């Protein structure tokens, strides 16, 4: 497109200049509090300057004032659409510094709930994406499935969203047997029927395709250079998935495929997520099938607090409980960067410890930062309504982007 | 040390330090491997050059993150840490350099376009400047914010607070007033090397030196 002119002449000799509009920060399609200053030529986007930080809460600064365990719930509040995936990275970073072994059942439980979180996240994102480009019904249907996932989280941890379920050394509590049975039943009897019904309305829908195919095409090289990850890089045709290439917990025991796109447009990003949901279901089934019995947290009592029953019997357990919930555990000095495959892409935690009970520095790598930064070049030359489709396909959540 | 944890496992670190140190030896200050992470500390002025060598000759194609860290006791108090990832070798390394408020770090925006926002964030939070970054504005803090909030000497409460004023019908900024003092607890055990006098101990006479204890 060749629309670089600042002014264009009309047939009658009047001069039309580009104009600038504010998209957000209060806009239903902004997926939270995003303000984009858009320069438009008519209805064609010339330039976008995204202003982020409207939800900046200083999480990283707050974490420096808290013990390692007290800092954990902040991670639920980063990407509030996939809270357990955020916790996962953080506990793995602590365990890496401590070099702490996690029992196998706890690893299975974490993978199970991380994948359930992925489904939960994709339900919200795909629903919102579909809604942004004008379809209403599928969102209502798949939001119902998200509700089911949240109910499962509630049964495991007591909280629907801010679970604080993963802990350094394992998980907080074991799950009831009935919950695992119910998750299996849900996959067999409910999930796919509803999901496939909803997807059948959009996948081959003419309007949906017109709004998404060939929108925001990003080449492979650009995707790498801009630091893309997750579905954004996979849609560009790169089979890059940290669960596969840099496995953590029991992902190396799981059998699953990495869906990739061919065209690297918004439609491919959407379809990658659709296929990922099937792969996540596959992983959940394997977890349910292979999960052994056994302890759900490390036996290192200097890190993992004792059970309540134990505290009533053993003086040592009582002392450990008191120490862990006041002083917390000490983490050896050092620094690690741990990145996992969150539903939105690579979510990383750079943790610097100075040997005390509080992190010296905890830098959080949000997935949305590099994706949103590419918004300008992805939208150039597209129409104004396409911006919402591009934003929907990025899958951005501001709790995580702004921290 | 045997690896017991289940954090992400990327390709082996074996030989990486040697292979990379050889090509960047001129600017290298220190190369370390600890907790399974390979870290290169390099001279500040050469950081862009080093990153380019790592990208072009060692196939670290992606810049995932730039982190700032504040160590107030050091002569150059800030550290800028670059996390690189290789998609082809399935490996990660970190490159870091030190900086102070008035020593700009060469920008990485010429190498990776996504460095722009990452550098803006470090600038916003710590006040480290990046020479050559074309758009070094604040990014996360409020419009018109002053100071660099993630510095260790910046109070956690900040200096201003805002509220909606019913009289003026708009949001007003005011200096922070704390109803009670910020509570910070010292949980470090005194017998694990605290370097202060415990409350009450100042009344006791100083302990005699160990040698003269029994006479």
mmCIF file of N, CA, C and O in Angstrom, chain A residues 218-234 236 238 240 242 337 339-342 344-348 365-375 377-378 394 400, chain B residues 55 60-66 83-87 92 108-109 111-118:
data_model
loop_
_atom_site.group_PDB
_atom_site.id
_atom_site.type_symbol
_atom_site.label_atom_id
_atom_site.label_comp_id
_atom_site.label_asym_id
_atom_site.label_seq_id
_atom_site.Cartn_x
_atom_site.Cartn_y
_atom_site.Cartn_z
ATOM 1 N N UNK A 218 2.649 -12.144 9.222
ATOM 2 C CA UNK A 218 3.992 -11.910 9.750
ATOM 3 C C UNK A 218 4.899 -13.013 9.221
ATOM 4 O O UNK A 218 4.574 -14.191 9.356
ATOM 5 N N UNK A 219 6.003 -12.627 8.627
ATOM 6 C CA UNK A 219 6.893 -13.648 8.069
ATOM 7 C C UNK A 219 7.606 -14.378 9.205
ATOM 8 O O UNK A 219 7.669 -13.898 10.332
ATOM 9 N N UNK A 220 8.156 -15.543 8.865
ATOM 10 C CA UNK A 220 8.917 -16.325 9.824
ATOM 11 C C UNK A 220 10.037 -15.501 10.464
ATOM 12 O O UNK A 220 10.219 -15.505 11.673
ATOM 13 N N UNK A 221 10.791 -14.796 9.616
ATOM 14 C CA UNK A 221 11.944 -14.040 10.118
ATOM 15 C C UNK A 221 11.509 -12.931 11.060
ATOM 16 O O UNK A 221 12.141 -12.690 12.086
ATOM 17 N N UNK A 222 10.398 -12.272 10.685
ATOM 18 C CA UNK A 222 9.889 -11.219 11.559
ATOM 19 C C UNK A 222 9.454 -11.808 12.894
ATOM 20 O O UNK A 222 9.714 -11.225 13.947
ATOM 21 N N UNK A 223 8.787 -12.949 12.838
ATOM 22 C CA UNK A 223 8.296 -13.566 14.070
ATOM 23 C C UNK A 223 9.461 -13.877 15.006
ATOM 24 O O UNK A 223 9.363 -13.693 16.216
ATOM 25 N N UNK A 224 10.581 -14.314 14.445
ATOM 26 C CA UNK A 224 11.743 -14.613 15.285
ATOM 27 C C UNK A 224 12.354 -13.326 15.811
ATOM 28 O O UNK A 224 12.623 -13.184 17.000
ATOM 29 N N UNK A 225 12.546 -12.352 14.909
ATOM 30 C CA UNK A 225 13.227 -11.122 15.305
ATOM 31 C C UNK A 225 12.435 -10.346 16.352
ATOM 32 O O UNK A 225 13.014 -9.709 17.222
ATOM 33 N N UNK A 226 11.106 -10.399 16.271
ATOM 34 C CA UNK A 226 10.294 -9.655 17.232
ATOM 35 C C UNK A 226 10.101 -10.409 18.532
ATOM 36 O O UNK A 226 9.336 -9.986 19.387
ATOM 37 N N UNK A 227 10.736 -11.559 18.678
ATOM 38 C CA UNK A 227 10.629 -12.295 19.930
ATOM 39 C C UNK A 227 9.270 -12.916 20.154
ATOM 40 O O UNK A 227 8.824 -13.042 21.284
ATOM 41 N N UNK A 228 8.607 -13.327 19.070
ATOM 42 C CA UNK A 228 7.300 -13.971 19.220
ATOM 43 C C UNK A 228 7.463 -15.320 19.912
ATOM 44 O O UNK A 228 8.525 -15.941 19.874
ATOM 45 N N UNK A 229 6.391 -15.783 20.514
ATOM 46 C CA UNK A 229 6.406 -17.102 21.143
ATOM 47 C C UNK A 229 4.971 -17.613 21.162
ATOM 48 O O UNK A 229 4.044 -16.884 20.827
ATOM 49 N N UNK A 230 4.822 -18.852 21.574
ATOM 50 C CA UNK A 230 3.482 -19.427 21.703
ATOM 51 C C UNK A 230 2.762 -19.523 20.376
ATOM 52 O O UNK A 230 3.378 -19.650 19.332
ATOM 53 N N UNK A 231 1.429 -19.422 20.405
ATOM 54 C CA UNK A 231 0.651 -19.564 19.163
ATOM 55 C C UNK A 231 1.062 -18.562 18.084
ATOM 56 O O UNK A 231 0.894 -18.825 16.898
ATOM 57 N N UNK A 232 1.621 -17.421 18.477
ATOM 58 C CA UNK A 232 2.009 -16.427 17.487
ATOM 59 C C UNK A 232 3.163 -16.928 16.625
ATOM 60 O O UNK A 232 3.219 -16.667 15.424
ATOM 61 N N UNK A 233 4.127 -17.612 17.221
ATOM 62 C CA UNK A 233 5.262 -18.103 16.430
ATOM 63 C C UNK A 233 4.877 -19.402 15.723
ATOM 64 O O UNK A 233 5.330 -19.680 14.617
ATOM 65 N N UNK A 234 4.001 -20.181 16.344
ATOM 66 C CA UNK A 234 3.585 -21.432 15.710
ATOM 67 C C UNK A 234 2.719 -21.156 14.482
ATOM 68 O O UNK A 234 2.790 -21.886 13.495
ATOM 69 N N UNK A 236 3.253 -18.885 12.507
ATOM 70 C CA UNK A 236 4.189 -18.518 11.442
ATOM 71 C C UNK A 236 4.905 -19.744 10.888
ATOM 72 O O UNK A 236 5.840 -19.612 10.094
ATOM 73 N N UNK A 238 6.596 -22.185 12.635
ATOM 74 C CA UNK A 238 7.711 -22.744 13.395
ATOM 75 C C UNK A 238 7.179 -23.672 14.481
ATOM 76 O O UNK A 238 6.437 -23.222 15.351
ATOM 77 N N UNK A 240 7.640 -24.522 17.404
ATOM 78 C CA UNK A 240 8.411 -24.210 18.609
ATOM 79 C C UNK A 240 7.475 -24.187 19.798
ATOM 80 O O UNK A 240 6.587 -23.355 19.899
ATOM 81 N N UNK A 242 7.804 -24.796 24.060
ATOM 82 C CA UNK A 242 8.725 -25.080 25.168
ATOM 83 C C UNK A 242 8.368 -26.373 25.889
ATOM 84 O O UNK A 242 9.225 -27.005 26.492
ATOM 85 N N UNK A 337 16.893 -17.784 35.020
ATOM 86 C CA UNK A 337 15.799 -17.339 34.165
ATOM 87 C C UNK A 337 15.041 -18.586 33.738
ATOM 88 O O UNK A 337 15.591 -19.450 33.056
ATOM 89 N N UNK A 339 11.666 -20.110 31.873
ATOM 90 C CA UNK A 339 10.562 -19.758 30.984
ATOM 91 C C UNK A 339 9.761 -21.004 30.672
ATOM 92 O O UNK A 339 10.314 -22.066 30.435
ATOM 93 N N UNK A 340 8.446 -20.874 30.726
ATOM 94 C CA UNK A 340 7.586 -22.002 30.394
ATOM 95 C C UNK A 340 6.603 -21.573 29.311
ATOM 96 O O UNK A 340 6.473 -20.395 29.017
ATOM 97 N N UNK A 341 5.940 -22.564 28.768
ATOM 98 C CA UNK A 341 4.964 -22.317 27.717
ATOM 99 C C UNK A 341 3.629 -22.013 28.373
ATOM 100 O O UNK A 341 2.871 -22.918 28.707
ATOM 101 N N UNK A 342 3.350 -20.756 28.575
ATOM 102 C CA UNK A 342 2.030 -20.395 29.089
ATOM 103 C C UNK A 342 1.081 -20.407 27.896
ATOM 104 O O UNK A 342 1.529 -20.438 26.754
ATOM 105 N N UNK A 344 -0.306 -18.225 26.388
ATOM 106 C CA UNK A 344 -0.117 -17.096 25.491
ATOM 107 C C UNK A 344 1.264 -17.079 24.858
ATOM 108 O O UNK A 344 1.508 -16.304 23.942
ATOM 109 N N UNK A 345 2.177 -17.874 25.338
ATOM 110 C CA UNK A 345 3.529 -17.895 24.790
ATOM 111 C C UNK A 345 4.547 -18.079 25.887
ATOM 112 O O UNK A 345 4.223 -18.623 26.942
ATOM 113 N N UNK A 346 5.760 -17.618 25.636
ATOM 114 C CA UNK A 346 6.798 -17.804 26.644
ATOM 115 C C UNK A 346 6.608 -16.839 27.801
ATOM 116 O O UNK A 346 6.697 -15.630 27.631
ATOM 117 N N UNK A 347 6.362 -17.394 28.963
ATOM 118 C CA UNK A 347 6.264 -16.582 30.169
ATOM 119 C C UNK A 347 7.484 -16.888 31.023
ATOM 120 O O UNK A 347 7.733 -18.040 31.343
ATOM 121 N N UNK A 348 8.267 -15.863 31.344
ATOM 122 C CA UNK A 348 9.530 -16.119 32.034
ATOM 123 C C UNK A 348 9.625 -15.395 33.351
ATOM 124 O O UNK A 348 9.000 -14.358 33.563
ATOM 125 N N UNK A 365 8.771 -11.804 32.662
ATOM 126 C CA UNK A 365 8.731 -11.587 31.213
ATOM 127 C C UNK A 365 7.319 -11.831 30.725
ATOM 128 O O UNK A 365 6.868 -12.967 30.656
ATOM 129 N N UNK A 366 6.589 -10.778 30.408
ATOM 130 C CA UNK A 366 5.235 -10.997 29.931
ATOM 131 C C UNK A 366 5.242 -11.408 28.464
ATOM 132 O O UNK A 366 6.125 -10.994 27.709
ATOM 133 N N UNK A 367 4.301 -12.233 28.076
ATOM 134 C CA UNK A 367 4.261 -12.662 26.675
ATOM 135 C C UNK A 367 3.802 -11.518 25.782
ATOM 136 O O UNK A 367 4.239 -11.399 24.649
ATOM 137 N N UNK A 368 2.913 -10.672 26.324
ATOM 138 C CA UNK A 368 2.257 -9.684 25.480
ATOM 139 C C UNK A 368 3.198 -8.573 25.037
ATOM 140 O O UNK A 368 2.928 -7.887 24.066
ATOM 141 N N UNK A 369 4.318 -8.401 25.742
ATOM 142 C CA UNK A 369 5.161 -7.242 25.477
ATOM 143 C C UNK A 369 5.694 -7.238 24.053
ATOM 144 O O UNK A 369 5.601 -6.237 23.351
ATOM 145 N N UNK A 370 6.250 -8.363 23.622
ATOM 146 C CA UNK A 370 6.803 -8.354 22.266
ATOM 147 C C UNK A 370 5.701 -8.434 21.214
ATOM 148 O O UNK A 370 5.854 -7.903 20.123
ATOM 149 N N UNK A 371 4.595 -9.098 21.564
ATOM 150 C CA UNK A 371 3.516 -9.202 20.582
ATOM 151 C C UNK A 371 2.842 -7.856 20.357
ATOM 152 O O UNK A 371 2.568 -7.467 19.232
ATOM 153 N N UNK A 372 2.602 -7.154 21.450
ATOM 154 C CA UNK A 372 1.894 -5.883 21.346
ATOM 155 C C UNK A 372 2.768 -4.836 20.671
ATOM 156 O O UNK A 372 2.286 -3.944 19.988
ATOM 157 N N UNK A 373 4.064 -4.980 20.878
ATOM 158 C CA UNK A 373 4.996 -4.054 20.257
ATOM 159 C C UNK A 373 4.953 -4.169 18.740
ATOM 160 O O UNK A 373 5.183 -3.208 18.027
ATOM 161 N N UNK A 374 4.629 -5.381 18.271
ATOM 162 C CA UNK A 374 4.569 -5.611 16.827
ATOM 163 C C UNK A 374 3.253 -5.132 16.235
ATOM 164 O O UNK A 374 3.053 -5.187 15.024
ATOM 165 N N UNK A 375 2.344 -4.683 17.083
ATOM 166 C CA UNK A 375 1.030 -4.217 16.649
ATOM 167 C C UNK A 375 1.147 -3.171 15.538
ATOM 168 O O UNK A 375 0.367 -3.178 14.585
ATOM 169 N N UNK A 377 3.533 -2.627 13.178
ATOM 170 C CA UNK A 377 3.840 -3.075 11.811
ATOM 171 C C UNK A 377 2.841 -4.111 11.310
ATOM 172 O O UNK A 377 2.626 -4.248 10.110
ATOM 173 N N UNK A 378 2.184 -4.808 12.249
ATOM 174 C CA UNK A 378 1.174 -5.778 11.804
ATOM 175 C C UNK A 378 -0.074 -5.086 11.265
ATOM 176 O O UNK A 378 -0.753 -5.612 10.398
ATOM 177 N N UNK A 394 -3.763 -11.760 19.031
ATOM 178 C CA UNK A 394 -2.536 -11.705 19.833
ATOM 179 C C UNK A 394 -2.766 -12.396 21.169
ATOM 180 O O UNK A 394 -1.868 -13.007 21.727
ATOM 181 N N UNK A 400 -0.979 -9.110 32.903
ATOM 182 C CA UNK A 400 0.344 -9.671 32.699
ATOM 183 C C UNK A 400 1.248 -8.704 31.956
ATOM 184 O O UNK A 400 2.432 -8.571 32.273
ATOM 185 N N UNK B 55 24.237 -13.405 18.102
ATOM 186 C CA UNK B 55 23.109 -13.633 17.195
ATOM 187 C C UNK B 55 23.585 -14.213 15.872
ATOM 188 O O UNK B 55 23.037 -15.198 15.369
ATOM 189 N N UNK B 60 22.003 -17.395 18.361
ATOM 190 C CA UNK B 60 21.010 -17.046 19.375
ATOM 191 C C UNK B 60 20.069 -16.031 18.730
ATOM 192 O O UNK B 60 20.285 -14.829 18.789
ATOM 193 N N UNK B 61 19.018 -16.559 18.102
ATOM 194 C CA UNK B 61 18.207 -15.713 17.214
ATOM 195 C C UNK B 61 17.269 -14.788 17.950
ATOM 196 O O UNK B 61 16.859 -13.775 17.420
ATOM 197 N N UNK B 62 16.850 -15.172 19.154
ATOM 198 C CA UNK B 62 15.798 -14.389 19.796
ATOM 199 C C UNK B 62 16.284 -13.681 21.055
ATOM 200 O O UNK B 62 17.001 -14.260 21.873
ATOM 201 N N UNK B 63 15.877 -12.433 21.189
ATOM 202 C CA UNK B 63 16.076 -11.698 22.434
ATOM 203 C C UNK B 63 14.764 -11.790 23.196
ATOM 204 O O UNK B 63 13.756 -11.231 22.782
ATOM 205 N N UNK B 64 14.762 -12.542 24.282
ATOM 206 C CA UNK B 64 13.503 -12.767 24.978
ATOM 207 C C UNK B 64 13.204 -11.676 25.988
ATOM 208 O O UNK B 64 12.048 -11.340 26.222
ATOM 209 N N UNK B 65 14.247 -11.130 26.602
ATOM 210 C CA UNK B 65 13.976 -10.239 27.731
ATOM 211 C C UNK B 65 15.193 -9.398 28.050
ATOM 212 O O UNK B 65 16.325 -9.830 27.851
ATOM 213 N N UNK B 66 14.950 -8.183 28.521
ATOM 214 C CA UNK B 66 16.012 -7.375 29.109
ATOM 215 C C UNK B 66 15.558 -7.011 30.513
ATOM 216 O O UNK B 66 14.464 -6.489 30.693
ATOM 217 N N UNK B 83 18.476 -11.727 28.025
ATOM 218 C CA UNK B 83 18.235 -13.168 27.917
ATOM 219 C C UNK B 83 18.098 -13.524 26.443
ATOM 220 O O UNK B 83 17.186 -13.038 25.772
ATOM 221 N N UNK B 84 18.997 -14.380 25.971
ATOM 222 C CA UNK B 84 18.953 -14.781 24.571
ATOM 223 C C UNK B 84 18.525 -16.234 24.461
ATOM 224 O O UNK B 84 18.788 -17.042 25.346
ATOM 225 N N UNK B 85 17.874 -16.531 23.365
ATOM 226 C CA UNK B 85 17.453 -17.910 23.135
ATOM 227 C C UNK B 85 17.808 -18.325 21.718
ATOM 228 O O UNK B 85 17.658 -17.544 20.788
ATOM 229 N N UNK B 86 18.293 -19.551 21.595
ATOM 230 C CA UNK B 86 18.565 -20.109 20.277
ATOM 231 C C UNK B 86 17.498 -21.129 19.942
ATOM 232 O O UNK B 86 17.295 -22.094 20.678
ATOM 233 N N UNK B 87 16.805 -20.900 18.847
ATOM 234 C CA UNK B 87 15.768 -21.852 18.439
ATOM 235 C C UNK B 87 16.387 -23.082 17.803
ATOM 236 O O UNK B 87 15.856 -24.179 17.889
ATOM 237 N N UNK B 92 19.779 -21.430 25.972
ATOM 238 C CA UNK B 92 19.621 -20.049 26.453
ATOM 239 C C UNK B 92 20.908 -19.577 27.102
ATOM 240 O O UNK B 92 21.574 -20.354 27.787
ATOM 241 N N UNK B 108 20.157 -2.132 21.685
ATOM 242 C CA UNK B 108 20.066 -3.376 20.917
ATOM 243 C C UNK B 108 18.955 -3.289 19.883
ATOM 244 O O UNK B 108 18.625 -4.273 19.233
ATOM 245 N N UNK B 109 18.364 -2.095 19.734
ATOM 246 C CA UNK B 109 17.249 -1.975 18.784
ATOM 247 C C UNK B 109 17.699 -2.181 17.342
ATOM 248 O O UNK B 109 16.886 -2.525 16.492
ATOM 249 N N UNK B 111 19.593 -4.525 16.462
ATOM 250 C CA UNK B 111 19.704 -5.974 16.260
ATOM 251 C C UNK B 111 18.341 -6.652 16.312
ATOM 252 O O UNK B 111 18.037 -7.517 15.516
ATOM 253 N N UNK B 112 17.551 -6.277 17.318
ATOM 254 C CA UNK B 112 16.221 -6.856 17.471
ATOM 255 C C UNK B 112 15.217 -5.713 17.619
ATOM 256 O O UNK B 112 15.378 -4.879 18.515
ATOM 257 N N UNK B 113 14.185 -5.674 16.799
ATOM 258 C CA UNK B 113 13.221 -4.581 16.931
ATOM 259 C C UNK B 113 12.495 -4.587 18.271
ATOM 260 O O UNK B 113 12.088 -3.543 18.759
ATOM 261 N N UNK B 114 12.336 -5.776 18.877
ATOM 262 C CA UNK B 114 11.565 -5.803 20.128
ATOM 263 C C UNK B 114 12.373 -5.281 21.313
ATOM 264 O O UNK B 114 11.843 -5.164 22.414
ATOM 265 N N UNK B 115 13.647 -4.972 21.109
ATOM 266 C CA UNK B 115 14.439 -4.401 22.204
ATOM 267 C C UNK B 115 13.918 -3.022 22.588
ATOM 268 O O UNK B 115 14.156 -2.571 23.704
ATOM 269 N N UNK B 116 13.196 -2.380 21.676
ATOM 270 C CA UNK B 116 12.719 -1.019 21.934
ATOM 271 C C UNK B 116 11.939 -0.888 23.224
ATOM 272 O O UNK B 116 12.303 -0.117 24.112
ATOM 273 N N UNK B 117 10.900 -1.669 23.350
ATOM 274 C CA UNK B 117 10.064 -1.576 24.556
ATOM 275 C C UNK B 117 10.799 -2.098 25.785
ATOM 276 O O UNK B 117 10.624 -1.584 26.875
ATOM 277 N N UNK B 118 11.605 -3.134 25.575
ATOM 278 C CA UNK B 118 12.306 -3.710 26.724
ATOM 279 C C UNK B 118 13.274 -2.689 27.310
ATOM 280 O O UNK B 118 13.390 -2.546 28.529
#
